[in-house]
Coordinates of C-alpha atoms in Angstrom, one line a residue:
M1 CA 162.6 52.6 144.8
E2 CA 162.1 51.5 141.3
K3 CA 161.2 48.0 141.1
T4 CA 163.3 45.5 139.0
A5 CA 161.1 44.0 136.3
T6 CA 160.1 40.3 137.0
W7 CA 157.5 39.5 134.3
T8 CA 158.1 38.1 131.2
R9 CA 155.1 36.1 130.5
R10 CA 153.1 37.3 127.8
H11 CA 149.5 36.2 129.2
L12 CA 148.2 35.8 132.7
L13 CA 146.2 32.3 132.3
G14 CA 146.4 31.1 136.2
L15 CA 148.7 31.4 139.1
E16 CA 149.9 27.6 139.5
E17 CA 152.9 28.1 137.6
L18 CA 153.9 31.8 139.2
S19 CA 156.8 32.3 141.2
A20 CA 156.8 34.2 144.4
D21 CA 158.9 37.1 142.6
E22 CA 156.2 37.2 139.7
I23 CA 153.2 37.2 142.0
R24 CA 155.1 40.1 144.2
F25 CA 155.8 42.1 141.0
V26 CA 152.3 42.4 140.2
L27 CA 151.2 42.9 143.9
D28 CA 153.7 45.8 143.9
T29 CA 152.3 47.3 140.8
A30 CA 148.9 47.3 141.9
D31 CA 149.9 48.9 145.2
S32 CA 151.1 52.0 143.0
F33 CA 148.1 51.7 141.3
K34 CA 146.2 52.0 144.2
E35 CA 146.5 56.1 144.8
V36 CA 145.4 56.4 141.5
S37 CA 141.7 56.0 142.9
T38 CA 142.2 58.7 145.2
R39 CA 142.7 61.4 142.9
S40 CA 140.4 63.8 141.5
V41 CA 141.0 62.9 137.9
K42 CA 141.2 59.0 138.4
K43 CA 143.4 58.1 135.2
V44 CA 146.6 57.6 133.8
P45 CA 147.9 57.2 130.2
A46 CA 149.6 54.4 130.4
L47 CA 147.4 52.4 127.7
R48 CA 146.4 55.3 125.8
G49 CA 145.9 53.9 121.9
R50 CA 145.5 50.3 123.4
V51 CA 142.3 48.4 122.6
V52 CA 141.2 46.1 125.4
V53 CA 138.2 43.4 124.9
N54 CA 136.1 42.1 127.6
A55 CA 135.0 38.9 126.2
F56 CA 132.5 37.3 128.7
F57 CA 130.9 34.0 127.9
E58 CA 129.6 33.8 131.3
D59 CA 127.8 36.3 133.3
S60 CA 129.9 38.4 136.0
T61 CA 129.1 41.8 136.3
R62 CA 131.6 42.4 139.1
T63 CA 134.3 41.3 137.2
R64 CA 133.5 42.8 133.8
T65 CA 133.0 46.0 135.4
S66 CA 136.3 46.0 137.5
F67 CA 138.3 45.2 134.3
E68 CA 136.4 48.1 132.6
L69 CA 136.9 50.4 135.0
A70 CA 140.5 49.5 135.1
G71 CA 141.0 49.7 131.4
K72 CA 139.2 53.3 130.9
R73 CA 141.5 54.5 134.1
L74 CA 144.7 53.5 132.0
G75 CA 143.4 55.2 129.0
A76 CA 142.5 52.4 126.9
D77 CA 139.6 51.8 124.4
V78 CA 137.4 49.1 125.9
I79 CA 134.8 47.0 123.9
N80 CA 132.5 44.6 125.8
M81 CA 131.6 41.5 124.1
S82 CA 128.6 40.3 125.9
V83 CA 127.7 36.7 125.0
S84 CA 124.0 37.6 125.0
T85 CA 124.6 39.5 122.1
S86 CA 127.4 37.8 120.3
S87 CA 127.2 35.1 117.5
V88 CA 128.5 32.6 119.9
N89 CA 124.7 31.8 120.8
K90 CA 123.9 31.4 117.1
G91 CA 126.6 28.3 117.0
E92 CA 129.7 30.2 116.4
T93 CA 133.1 28.2 118.1
L94 CA 135.3 29.7 120.3
L95 CA 138.0 29.3 117.2
D96 CA 135.6 31.6 115.2
T97 CA 135.4 33.9 117.9
A98 CA 139.0 33.8 118.1
A99 CA 139.5 34.9 114.5
T100 CA 136.9 37.6 114.9
L101 CA 138.8 39.0 117.7
N102 CA 142.4 38.9 115.8
A103 CA 140.3 41.1 113.1
M104 CA 139.6 43.8 115.7
H105 CA 143.4 44.1 116.1
C106 CA 142.9 44.1 120.2
D107 CA 146.0 44.5 122.6
L108 CA 144.6 42.9 125.4
L109 CA 141.9 40.2 125.7
V110 CA 139.9 39.3 128.8
V111 CA 138.0 36.3 129.0
R112 CA 135.7 34.6 131.1
H113 CA 134.3 31.1 129.9
D114 CA 132.4 28.4 131.9
Q115 CA 134.9 26.0 130.1
S116 CA 137.6 25.3 131.7
G117 CA 140.6 26.0 129.3
A118 CA 138.8 28.2 127.2
P119 CA 141.2 31.4 128.0
N120 CA 144.5 28.9 127.4
L121 CA 142.9 27.7 123.8
L122 CA 142.1 31.5 122.7
A123 CA 145.8 32.3 123.8
Q124 CA 147.2 30.0 121.3
K125 CA 145.1 31.4 118.5
V126 CA 145.1 35.3 118.7
D127 CA 147.6 37.9 118.6
A128 CA 146.5 39.9 122.1
A129 CA 147.8 39.4 125.3
V130 CA 145.0 37.1 127.2
I131 CA 144.0 37.4 130.9
N132 CA 142.0 34.8 132.4
A133 CA 138.9 36.3 134.1
G134 CA 137.6 32.9 135.5
D135 CA 137.3 29.6 133.6
G136 CA 135.0 27.0 134.5
T137 CA 136.3 25.3 137.9
H138 CA 139.8 25.9 136.6
E139 CA 141.2 29.2 138.0
H140 CA 140.3 33.2 138.8
P141 CA 143.9 34.7 139.0
T142 CA 143.2 38.2 139.4
Q143 CA 140.5 37.1 142.2
A144 CA 143.2 35.5 144.2
L145 CA 145.6 38.6 143.2
L146 CA 143.1 41.1 144.6
D147 CA 142.8 38.8 147.8
A148 CA 146.2 38.7 148.2
L149 CA 146.6 42.6 148.0
T150 CA 143.9 43.2 150.5
I151 CA 145.8 40.7 152.8
R152 CA 148.9 42.1 152.4
R153 CA 148.0 45.6 152.8
R154 CA 145.8 44.7 156.2
K155 CA 148.5 42.1 157.7
G156 CA 151.8 43.4 155.8
R157 CA 152.8 40.1 154.6
L158 CA 151.4 37.0 153.6
E159 CA 154.3 34.6 154.8
G160 CA 153.6 32.9 158.1
L161 CA 149.9 33.9 157.9
T162 CA 147.2 30.6 158.3
V163 CA 144.2 31.4 156.0
A164 CA 141.2 29.2 156.0
I165 CA 139.3 28.6 152.8
C166 CA 135.5 27.9 153.7
G167 CA 133.0 26.1 151.5
D168 CA 132.5 24.6 148.2
V169 CA 136.0 23.9 147.7
L170 CA 135.4 21.3 145.0
H171 CA 133.8 23.4 142.3
S172 CA 135.8 27.0 143.2
R173 CA 138.2 28.4 140.7
V174 CA 138.7 31.2 143.6
A175 CA 139.8 28.5 145.8
R176 CA 142.2 26.9 143.4
S177 CA 143.8 30.3 142.5
N178 CA 144.1 31.4 146.1
I179 CA 145.6 28.1 146.8
H180 CA 148.7 28.3 144.6
L181 CA 148.8 31.7 145.6
L182 CA 149.1 31.7 148.8
T183 CA 151.1 28.2 149.3
T184 CA 153.9 29.9 146.7
M185 CA 154.0 33.0 149.1
G186 CA 154.2 30.8 152.2
S187 CA 150.9 31.2 154.0
R188 CA 149.6 28.1 155.8
V189 CA 146.1 27.1 153.8
R190 CA 143.5 25.2 155.3
V191 CA 140.2 24.3 153.4
V192 CA 137.2 23.9 155.2
G193 CA 133.7 22.2 154.0
P194 CA 131.7 19.2 153.8
P195 CA 133.1 16.2 152.0
T196 CA 131.0 16.4 149.1
L197 CA 132.5 19.6 148.2
M198 CA 135.9 18.8 149.3
P199 CA 138.4 17.7 145.8
A200 CA 140.0 14.5 145.8
E201 CA 143.2 15.9 145.6
A202 CA 143.1 18.6 148.1
E203 CA 145.8 17.5 150.5
R204 CA 148.2 16.9 147.2
L205 CA 147.8 20.9 147.0
G206 CA 149.7 21.3 149.8
V207 CA 146.6 22.4 152.3
E208 CA 145.0 21.2 155.4
V209 CA 141.5 19.6 155.1
F210 CA 138.9 19.6 157.7
H211 CA 135.1 18.9 157.9
E212 CA 134.2 20.9 161.1
M213 CA 134.4 24.7 161.0
E214 CA 135.3 24.8 164.6
H215 CA 138.8 23.0 163.8
G216 CA 139.5 24.4 160.5
L217 CA 139.2 28.1 161.8
A218 CA 141.1 27.7 165.3
G219 CA 143.9 30.2 165.2
A220 CA 143.1 31.3 161.5
D221 CA 144.6 34.9 160.6
I222 CA 142.1 34.8 157.7
V223 CA 138.9 33.4 157.0
M224 CA 137.8 33.2 153.1
M225 CA 134.2 32.5 152.6
L226 CA 132.9 30.5 149.4
R227 CA 129.8 31.6 147.4
L228 CA 127.9 28.0 147.5
Q229 CA 125.8 27.9 144.2
R230 CA 122.1 27.0 144.3
E231 CA 122.6 24.3 142.1
R232 CA 124.8 22.0 144.8
M233 CA 121.7 22.2 146.8
Q234 CA 119.2 20.7 144.1
S235 CA 121.9 18.3 143.2
G236 CA 122.0 16.7 146.8
L237 CA 125.6 17.4 147.4
V238 CA 124.2 19.9 150.2
P239 CA 120.9 18.8 152.0
S240 CA 119.6 22.4 152.4
A241 CA 120.6 26.0 152.7
R242 CA 119.5 26.2 156.3
E243 CA 121.2 23.1 157.3
Y244 CA 124.6 23.7 155.2
F245 CA 124.6 27.5 157.1
R246 CA 124.4 25.9 160.7
F247 CA 127.5 23.4 160.1
F248 CA 129.5 25.9 157.6
G249 CA 128.0 29.0 157.3
L250 CA 130.0 32.0 159.0
D251 CA 128.7 33.2 161.9
T252 CA 129.9 35.0 165.5
A253 CA 130.2 31.8 167.3
K254 CA 132.0 30.2 164.7
L255 CA 134.4 32.9 164.1
A256 CA 135.1 33.2 167.6
A257 CA 137.6 30.2 167.1
A258 CA 139.7 32.2 164.8
R259 CA 142.4 34.7 165.9
P260 CA 140.9 38.0 167.6
D261 CA 142.1 40.1 164.7
A262 CA 141.1 37.6 162.1
L263 CA 139.8 38.8 158.7
V264 CA 136.9 37.9 156.9
M265 CA 136.6 37.7 153.2
H266 CA 134.1 36.8 150.4
P267 CA 134.7 37.0 146.8
G268 CA 131.0 38.0 146.3
P269 CA 128.4 37.9 145.3
M270 CA 127.2 36.9 149.0
N271 CA 124.3 34.3 149.9
R272 CA 123.5 36.0 153.2
G273 CA 122.3 33.4 155.8
V274 CA 124.0 30.8 153.7
E275 CA 127.7 30.8 153.5
I276 CA 128.1 34.2 155.8
D277 CA 125.5 35.6 158.4
S278 CA 125.1 39.4 157.9
A279 CA 126.5 40.4 161.0
V280 CA 129.8 39.1 160.0
A281 CA 129.7 40.4 156.3
D282 CA 129.0 43.8 157.7
D283 CA 131.4 43.8 160.6
P284 CA 133.3 47.0 159.9
Q285 CA 136.2 45.5 162.3
R286 CA 136.8 42.1 160.8
S287 CA 135.0 42.2 157.3
V288 CA 137.4 43.2 154.5
I289 CA 135.0 42.6 151.7
R290 CA 134.1 46.2 150.3
E291 CA 138.4 46.5 150.1
Q292 CA 138.7 43.3 148.1
V293 CA 136.2 45.1 145.8
E294 CA 138.3 48.2 145.8
M295 CA 141.6 46.1 145.4
G296 CA 140.0 44.5 142.2
V297 CA 140.4 47.7 140.5
A298 CA 143.8 48.5 141.1
V299 CA 144.7 44.8 140.6
R300 CA 143.2 44.7 137.5
M301 CA 144.9 47.6 136.5
A302 CA 148.4 46.6 137.4
V303 CA 147.7 43.4 135.3
L304 CA 146.6 45.3 132.1
D305 CA 149.4 47.3 132.2
T306 CA 152.0 44.4 132.8
L307 CA 150.7 42.5 130.0
S308 CA 150.7 45.7 127.6
R309 CA 154.2 46.5 128.2
G310 CA 156.1 44.7 124.8
H311 CA 153.4 41.5 125.2
G312 CA 150.3 43.1 123.1
R313 CA 149.9 42.5 119.1
N314 CA 151.7 46.0 118.8
E315 CA 154.7 46.4 120.5
L316 CA 155.8 49.9 121.6

């Protein structure tokens, strides 16, 4: 059945403002692109003649590679702009970069930046459609979309599921995007972690807050672990990696509190033995971490395709 278009936005800067219909539209589009990966020729000409620039001011091999593969599978010309080789390191401002990107006449601009709000600023200054690939502690919309697609394909729905997001919620853009998406789609969201890693406004986001894994995971359908950055331990927010794993690392014993068919997720890269035990991460029945990577390409193909339809620099 042909989908009724419910997307009218020029950019994808975050999920907080998106409606359930808009989220569903992207997920349905991603579902249609998923089968492209199984073909012998893994390409469709949807973006032939279009230029996609991946402007990554912060390292992320996984996300950049996923966007690059998505763009190439759609037939686009993909340019990777790495901060390590750009003039940004020589003092060029974000606005200077915007002027340079406009001169390249790109159609789609994928931006990752360590400062919250950088993609929003670029979106005001460039002619291209801008996609936020992660900005500071703000949002990471395509990660949450691929998480949602993974859950929906496994569970058949998002509405009514209990999702426990565990770990460093305070600094996690992945957690924020997932909270926005899942609450919009009717999931019951819990956040679990030590008080030092929990945002003060957590309850105002419409989630339940827990500081013990056993209580937070009780009856959960989905257990979503978050990466713990090493600097959190060095800054005193966490006593040590060993202590963190003891109380908040996901192992078989803690997972037993969740539903027997609960799925385990992680945005990657994982710190094994810190936020998750290898036996759980590699469990073929419970872990969908590898599927998340696979769904990432389909979701990013869907986002690139959706934003290219009349919203890039050169409308077709």
